[in-house]
Phi, psi and omega in degrees: 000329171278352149305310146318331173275294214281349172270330174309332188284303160308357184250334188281313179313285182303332149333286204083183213289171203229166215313075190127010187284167179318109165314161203211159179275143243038028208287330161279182169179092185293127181234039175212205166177154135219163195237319175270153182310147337285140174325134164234142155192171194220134189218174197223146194282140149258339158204183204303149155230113173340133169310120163110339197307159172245151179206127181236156194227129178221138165244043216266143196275177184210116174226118164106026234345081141222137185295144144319082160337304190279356181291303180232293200291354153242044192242017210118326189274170034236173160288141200241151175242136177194190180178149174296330172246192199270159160225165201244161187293152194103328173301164141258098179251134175254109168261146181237125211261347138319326174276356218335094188187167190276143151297329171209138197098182181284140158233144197227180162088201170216165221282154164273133151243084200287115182302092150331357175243018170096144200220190186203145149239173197201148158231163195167121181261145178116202204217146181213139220246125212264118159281356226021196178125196175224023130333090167341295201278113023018332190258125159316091175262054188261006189231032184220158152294105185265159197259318194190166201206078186256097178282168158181168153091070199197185176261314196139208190257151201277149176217012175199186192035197201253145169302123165260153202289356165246006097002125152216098181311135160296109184277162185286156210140293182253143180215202146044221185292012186220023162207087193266151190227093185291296153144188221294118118217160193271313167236130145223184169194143193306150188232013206270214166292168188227336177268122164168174161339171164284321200303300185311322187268325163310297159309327176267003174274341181271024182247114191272017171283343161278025201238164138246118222243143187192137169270016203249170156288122163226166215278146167299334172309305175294356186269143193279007205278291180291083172110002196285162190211130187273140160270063208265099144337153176273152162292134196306328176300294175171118174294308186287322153332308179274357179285294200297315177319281205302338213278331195284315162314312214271345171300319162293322168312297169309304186293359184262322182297271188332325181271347192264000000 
């Protein structure tokens, strides 16, 4: 039995955190939108998610990294995502706001209403919190993890002056590929690759060279988005992990076969 206890440990050590552990930013990624009615949007898993997880989606702006309160999030938000099983990295979930519902999992909260004079969607676990005053910009986020950041139908993300609910400063958390600026436009959705790394996919989802971008409306039925399933590979570390993990079972094994 201490053998066996001492591989297990060993194998978690080298592993790392196990299938569904706490997210992290870029662990998600929107890779669809509409703005004109009905609201739409679509993100994809990029690692494994834990049975039960709550995942919350806003489009409430952010300045002085505190959210606009009056936007979204005291009407009801934010909208929640969760589900009964595990989901696997690669997935593609969809909400339609005609539908109010998920393609897969719970819906929870109240509706986005995403804007054509520029929005934001923001993801996130955890809880972002009312200081009250009478500060728009109010809601506290030290008690939520943020996941992701997509603006558009905008000049980009602000970096100066003052935030509007179709504005947005980048709350802290999130940075690089996991606080995309698609550019002015009212809809798109991502086209690019679908096989590759989380590192790979992230990067290339944050390249709007990679959207098809429109002020026109589009249909979700065309999105490559839409129902579509990501191939996301382990990171080459680790690939060297888990060589060594197996190589080490199998050494424990032997040496175990030999002693018995």
């Amino acid at each position: 039995m201490k053998k066996y206890t001492i591989l297990g440990v060993t194998l978690a050590l080298l592993l790392g955190e196990p299938a569904g552990a706490s997210l992290i930013a870029g662990d998600v990624a929107v890779i669809a939108y509409r703005s004109d009615n009905p609201d739409t949007l679509a993100w994809v898993a990029l690692a494994d998610i834990a049975a039960g997880t709550t995942i919350n989606f806003t489009d409430s702006s952010v300045s002085n990294n505190l959210f606009r309160w009056t936007e979204h999030l005291d009407g009801g938000g934010p909208l929640t995502w969760s589900h009964v099983e595990n989901v696997a990295a690669g997935t593609v979930i969809s909400f339609k706001t005609n539908t109010s519902a998920w393609s897969l999992g719970t819906i929870g909260g109240s509706l986005l209403g995403l804007s054509n004079d520029g929005d934001q969607i923001f993801a996130y676990t955890g809880a972002i919190t009312d200081l009250g005053g009478g500060d728009a910009h109010r809601g506290d986020p030290s008690g939520a993890v943020m996941l992701y950041g997509l603006d558009f139908a905008n000049g980009g993300w602000l970096t100066s002056g003052a935030s509007t609910a179709g504005e947005s400063y980048v709350p802290a958390g999130i940075s690089g590929a996991s606080a995309v600026y698609v550019g002015n436009f009212d809809n798109g959705y991502y086209n690019g690759i679908v096989t590759g790394t989380p590192d790979a996919l992230r990067i290339a989802i944050a390249d709007p060279a990679n959207w098809i971008l429109s002020n026109a409306v589009q249909d979700p039925a065309n999105w490559l988005a839409d129902g579509a399933t990501f191939a996301v590979i382990p990171e080459p570390e680790s690939l060297t992990l888990l060589g060594l993990a197996l190589l080490l079972v199998r050494r424990r094994l032997r040496g175990r076969a030999r002693s018995e």
